[in-house]
């Protein structure tokens, strides 16, 4: 069935490709909508940008949850269950699509839709649009275009008909969930269940970051959320130390230090991570910074420095033993016989090689 019509919004044209059944569902705030979508350019080839059926997973959004591409709520609200419709949307509705597409692609690739652990300064944020990590989306970001959205409505669930995950919560509900998730993470941590603790901390951080994006950077509400997120990120890093993911711990603590150079715990955890990967100079520098910021940490730092001294002595001895083993492997006379004759007028010395890297 071909039924072309203009919706009530400017710059939208709808064509029904396959009729649905029943009445139009109630799209009330909190309702979860499940649908397939295909996004195409308005060129002769109808070039496909994204297709949820190719990915194999339908899209889900919650009505009234400030989904970035809010026009989709309007489009879906005109549809019946089982209906397939094509919507032509002018650039006034499609400008943010590249950002939405990036998030959806990251989810499909098994990555976080938001880089909750990446902290960038205001200047970096100004230039973040230069690359979304996908060439076609970069092009669409530079030059917005009208798009076709082919939507297939699968189901609409009212708020009481499904268990709401953190992504489906309102901002108020997200903030209420943060202390609960924090407490659950702490409980798992005390039980030594570090992977489960990390998952809870991560969920809490994502809740905070989703709310924080709606606040103005570096103003009081934003800073309060930032402090909450940093506390959870450092708890996450403590778990990383226990599961021996030292380089990731260094990355996250460095992000916090770069933005907030007075956070003592970030320096302390980064120092411990550096110590585990034999970065002696970096570890000592961070421990020194800890003492500068909080002299009350002297006893704890002294204990860690003693561990560092022992570890470095053991490492140096291990390296010496490895070097000796390499030098004396094979025929003990082979190295001497392989050397060219020593000119009588010169004295030749062999410089010891530098310690092999870890």
Short mmCIF file of N, CA and C in Angstrom, two decimals, residues 74-151:
data_model
loop_
_atom_site.label_atom_id
_atom_site.label_comp_id
_atom_site.label_asym_id
_atom_site.label_seq_id
_atom_site.Cartn_x
_atom_site.Cartn_y
_atom_site.Cartn_z
N UNK A 74 8.29 11.28 17.11
CA UNK A 74 7.15 11.77 16.33
C UNK A 74 6.80 10.82 15.19
N UNK A 75 7.82 10.30 14.51
CA UNK A 75 7.57 9.39 13.40
C UNK A 75 6.91 8.11 13.88
N UNK A 76 7.45 7.53 14.93
CA UNK A 76 6.92 6.27 15.46
C UNK A 76 5.51 6.45 16.00
N UNK A 77 5.23 7.62 16.56
CA UNK A 77 3.91 7.88 17.17
C UNK A 77 2.78 7.93 16.14
N UNK A 78 3.15 7.91 14.86
CA UNK A 78 2.14 7.91 13.80
C UNK A 78 1.88 6.50 13.27
N UNK A 79 2.52 5.47 13.87
CA UNK A 79 2.50 4.14 13.29
C UNK A 79 1.70 3.14 14.13
N UNK A 80 1.27 2.07 13.44
CA UNK A 80 0.60 0.94 14.08
C UNK A 80 1.57 -0.23 14.18
N UNK A 81 1.27 -1.18 15.06
CA UNK A 81 2.11 -2.37 15.22
C UNK A 81 2.17 -3.14 13.90
N UNK A 82 3.40 -3.48 13.47
CA UNK A 82 3.60 -4.21 12.23
C UNK A 82 3.70 -3.32 11.00
N UNK A 83 3.46 -2.04 11.17
CA UNK A 83 3.52 -1.12 10.03
C UNK A 83 4.97 -0.87 9.61
N UNK A 84 5.18 -0.76 8.31
CA UNK A 84 6.47 -0.35 7.75
C UNK A 84 6.23 0.94 6.98
N UNK A 85 6.98 1.97 7.33
CA UNK A 85 6.77 3.27 6.67
C UNK A 85 8.11 3.92 6.35
N UNK A 86 8.11 4.68 5.28
CA UNK A 86 9.29 5.44 4.88
C UNK A 86 9.03 6.92 5.15
N UNK A 87 9.98 7.54 5.81
CA UNK A 87 9.85 8.95 6.15
C UNK A 87 11.00 9.73 5.50
N UNK A 88 10.64 10.72 4.69
CA UNK A 88 11.64 11.66 4.20
C UNK A 88 11.72 12.80 5.19
N UNK A 89 12.93 13.10 5.69
CA UNK A 89 13.12 14.15 6.68
C UNK A 89 14.15 15.15 6.19
N UNK A 90 13.79 16.41 6.25
CA UNK A 90 14.69 17.48 5.82
C UNK A 90 15.81 17.66 6.85
N UNK A 91 16.82 18.45 6.49
CA UNK A 91 18.01 18.58 7.33
C UNK A 91 17.71 19.23 8.68
N UNK A 92 16.59 19.91 8.82
CA UNK A 92 16.26 20.49 10.13
C UNK A 92 16.03 19.40 11.17
N UNK A 93 15.78 18.16 10.71
CA UNK A 93 15.53 17.04 11.61
C UNK A 93 16.69 16.03 11.65
N UNK A 94 17.64 16.17 10.74
CA UNK A 94 18.66 15.12 10.60
C UNK A 94 20.06 15.54 11.02
N UNK A 95 20.22 16.79 11.47
CA UNK A 95 21.57 17.30 11.76
C UNK A 95 22.32 16.51 12.80
N UNK A 96 21.61 15.94 13.81
CA UNK A 96 22.31 15.19 14.87
C UNK A 96 22.42 13.71 14.56
N UNK A 97 21.92 13.28 13.39
CA UNK A 97 21.93 11.85 13.12
C UNK A 97 23.33 11.22 13.19
N UNK A 98 24.39 11.88 12.68
CA UNK A 98 25.72 11.25 12.77
C UNK A 98 26.12 10.89 14.21
N UNK A 99 25.78 11.75 15.18
CA UNK A 99 26.11 11.45 16.57
C UNK A 99 25.33 10.25 17.09
N UNK A 100 24.04 10.19 16.71
CA UNK A 100 23.21 9.07 17.12
C UNK A 100 23.72 7.78 16.47
N UNK A 101 24.06 7.87 15.20
CA UNK A 101 24.56 6.70 14.48
C UNK A 101 25.85 6.17 15.10
N UNK A 102 26.73 7.09 15.50
CA UNK A 102 27.98 6.66 16.14
C UNK A 102 27.69 5.83 17.38
N UNK A 103 26.77 6.30 18.23
CA UNK A 103 26.43 5.57 19.45
C UNK A 103 25.87 4.20 19.12
N UNK A 104 24.98 4.13 18.13
CA UNK A 104 24.38 2.85 17.77
C UNK A 104 25.42 1.88 17.20
N UNK A 105 26.34 2.40 16.42
CA UNK A 105 27.39 1.53 15.87
C UNK A 105 28.32 1.01 16.97
N UNK A 106 28.63 1.86 17.94
CA UNK A 106 29.49 1.42 19.05
C UNK A 106 28.81 0.31 19.84
N UNK A 107 27.52 0.43 20.05
CA UNK A 107 26.78 -0.62 20.75
C UNK A 107 26.85 -1.92 19.96
N UNK A 108 26.65 -1.83 18.64
CA UNK A 108 26.69 -3.02 17.78
C UNK A 108 28.07 -3.67 17.78
N UNK A 109 29.11 -2.86 17.99
CA UNK A 109 30.48 -3.37 18.03
C UNK A 109 30.87 -3.85 19.43
N UNK A 110 29.93 -3.79 20.37
CA UNK A 110 30.22 -4.23 21.73
C UNK A 110 30.95 -3.21 22.56
N UNK A 111 30.91 -1.95 22.14
CA UNK A 111 31.59 -0.88 22.88
C UNK A 111 30.57 -0.02 23.61
N UNK A 112 31.07 0.81 24.51
CA UNK A 112 30.20 1.73 25.22
C UNK A 112 29.69 2.81 24.27
N UNK A 113 28.38 3.11 24.30
CA UNK A 113 27.87 4.18 23.44
C UNK A 113 28.42 5.55 23.81
N UNK A 114 28.79 5.71 25.11
CA UNK A 114 29.44 6.95 25.54
C UNK A 114 30.77 6.60 26.17
N UNK A 115 31.79 7.38 25.85
CA UNK A 115 33.11 7.13 26.42
C UNK A 115 33.16 7.75 27.81
N UNK A 116 32.52 7.03 28.77
CA UNK A 116 32.38 7.60 30.11
C UNK A 116 33.71 7.84 30.77
N UNK A 117 34.76 7.10 30.38
CA UNK A 117 36.03 7.23 31.07
C UNK A 117 36.94 8.29 30.45
N UNK A 118 36.49 8.89 29.33
CA UNK A 118 37.35 9.87 28.66
C UNK A 118 36.97 11.27 29.13
N UNK A 119 37.92 11.96 29.74
CA UNK A 119 37.70 13.33 30.19
C UNK A 119 38.53 14.25 29.29
N UNK A 120 37.86 15.20 28.62
CA UNK A 120 38.60 16.12 27.77
C UNK A 120 38.29 17.54 28.18
N UNK A 121 39.25 18.40 27.99
CA UNK A 121 39.05 19.80 28.36
C UNK A 121 38.13 20.48 27.37
N UNK A 122 37.70 21.67 27.73
CA UNK A 122 36.76 22.40 26.89
C UNK A 122 37.30 22.63 25.49
N UNK A 123 38.57 22.95 25.37
CA UNK A 123 39.15 23.19 24.06
C UNK A 123 39.09 21.94 23.20
N UNK A 124 39.35 20.78 23.81
CA UNK A 124 39.29 19.53 23.05
C UNK A 124 37.86 19.26 22.59
N UNK A 125 36.89 19.54 23.46
CA UNK A 125 35.50 19.31 23.10
C UNK A 125 35.08 20.15 21.90
N UNK A 126 35.64 21.36 21.79
CA UNK A 126 35.29 22.23 20.69
C UNK A 126 35.65 21.60 19.35
N UNK A 127 36.69 20.81 19.34
CA UNK A 127 37.15 20.24 18.08
C UNK A 127 36.82 18.75 17.95
N UNK A 128 36.02 18.24 18.89
CA UNK A 128 35.71 16.81 18.87
C UNK A 128 34.93 16.41 17.63
N UNK A 129 34.21 17.36 17.01
CA UNK A 129 33.37 17.03 15.86
C UNK A 129 34.20 16.70 14.64
N UNK A 130 35.47 16.96 14.63
CA UNK A 130 36.26 16.74 13.43
C UNK A 130 36.25 15.28 12.99
N UNK A 131 36.12 14.37 13.91
CA UNK A 131 36.05 12.97 13.53
C UNK A 131 35.20 12.19 14.51
N UNK A 132 34.26 11.44 13.97
CA UNK A 132 33.42 10.56 14.78
C UNK A 132 33.94 9.13 14.75
N UNK A 133 35.02 8.93 13.99
CA UNK A 133 35.57 7.58 13.89
C UNK A 133 35.03 6.79 12.72
N UNK A 134 34.13 7.38 11.94
CA UNK A 134 33.55 6.72 10.76
C UNK A 134 33.53 7.74 9.62
N UNK A 135 34.14 7.41 8.50
CA UNK A 135 34.28 8.37 7.41
C UNK A 135 32.94 8.88 6.89
N UNK A 136 31.97 7.96 6.73
CA UNK A 136 30.68 8.39 6.17
C UNK A 136 29.95 9.33 7.13
N UNK A 137 30.09 9.08 8.43
CA UNK A 137 29.44 9.96 9.40
C UNK A 137 30.15 11.31 9.49
N UNK A 138 31.47 11.29 9.34
CA UNK A 138 32.21 12.56 9.31
C UNK A 138 31.73 13.42 8.15
N UNK A 139 31.54 12.79 7.00
CA UNK A 139 31.09 13.53 5.81
C UNK A 139 29.69 14.11 6.03
N UNK A 140 28.83 13.30 6.65
CA UNK A 140 27.46 13.74 6.91
C UNK A 140 27.41 14.82 7.97
N UNK A 141 28.37 14.79 8.88
CA UNK A 141 28.43 15.82 9.92
C UNK A 141 28.87 17.16 9.32
N UNK A 142 29.82 17.09 8.41
CA UNK A 142 30.31 18.32 7.77
C UNK A 142 29.25 18.93 6.86
N UNK A 143 28.51 18.07 6.17
CA UNK A 143 27.51 18.54 5.21
C UNK A 143 26.19 17.80 5.45
N UNK A 144 25.36 18.28 6.40
CA UNK A 144 24.07 17.62 6.70
C UNK A 144 23.20 17.52 5.45
N UNK A 145 22.45 16.43 5.36
CA UNK A 145 21.61 16.18 4.19
C UNK A 145 20.25 15.65 4.63
N UNK A 146 19.22 15.81 3.79
CA UNK A 146 17.95 15.12 4.07
C UNK A 146 18.19 13.61 4.07
N UNK A 147 17.40 12.88 4.83
CA UNK A 147 17.56 11.44 4.93
C UNK A 147 16.20 10.74 4.82
N UNK A 148 16.25 9.49 4.37
CA UNK A 148 15.09 8.62 4.45
C UNK A 148 15.26 7.70 5.66
N UNK A 149 14.21 7.59 6.46
CA UNK A 149 14.17 6.62 7.55
C UNK A 149 13.05 5.63 7.24
N UNK A 150 13.42 4.37 7.07
CA UNK A 150 12.42 3.31 6.89
C UNK A 150 12.26 2.61 8.23
N UNK A 151 11.09 2.77 8.84
CA UNK A 151 10.86 2.25 10.19
C UNK A 151 9.83 1.11 10.16
#
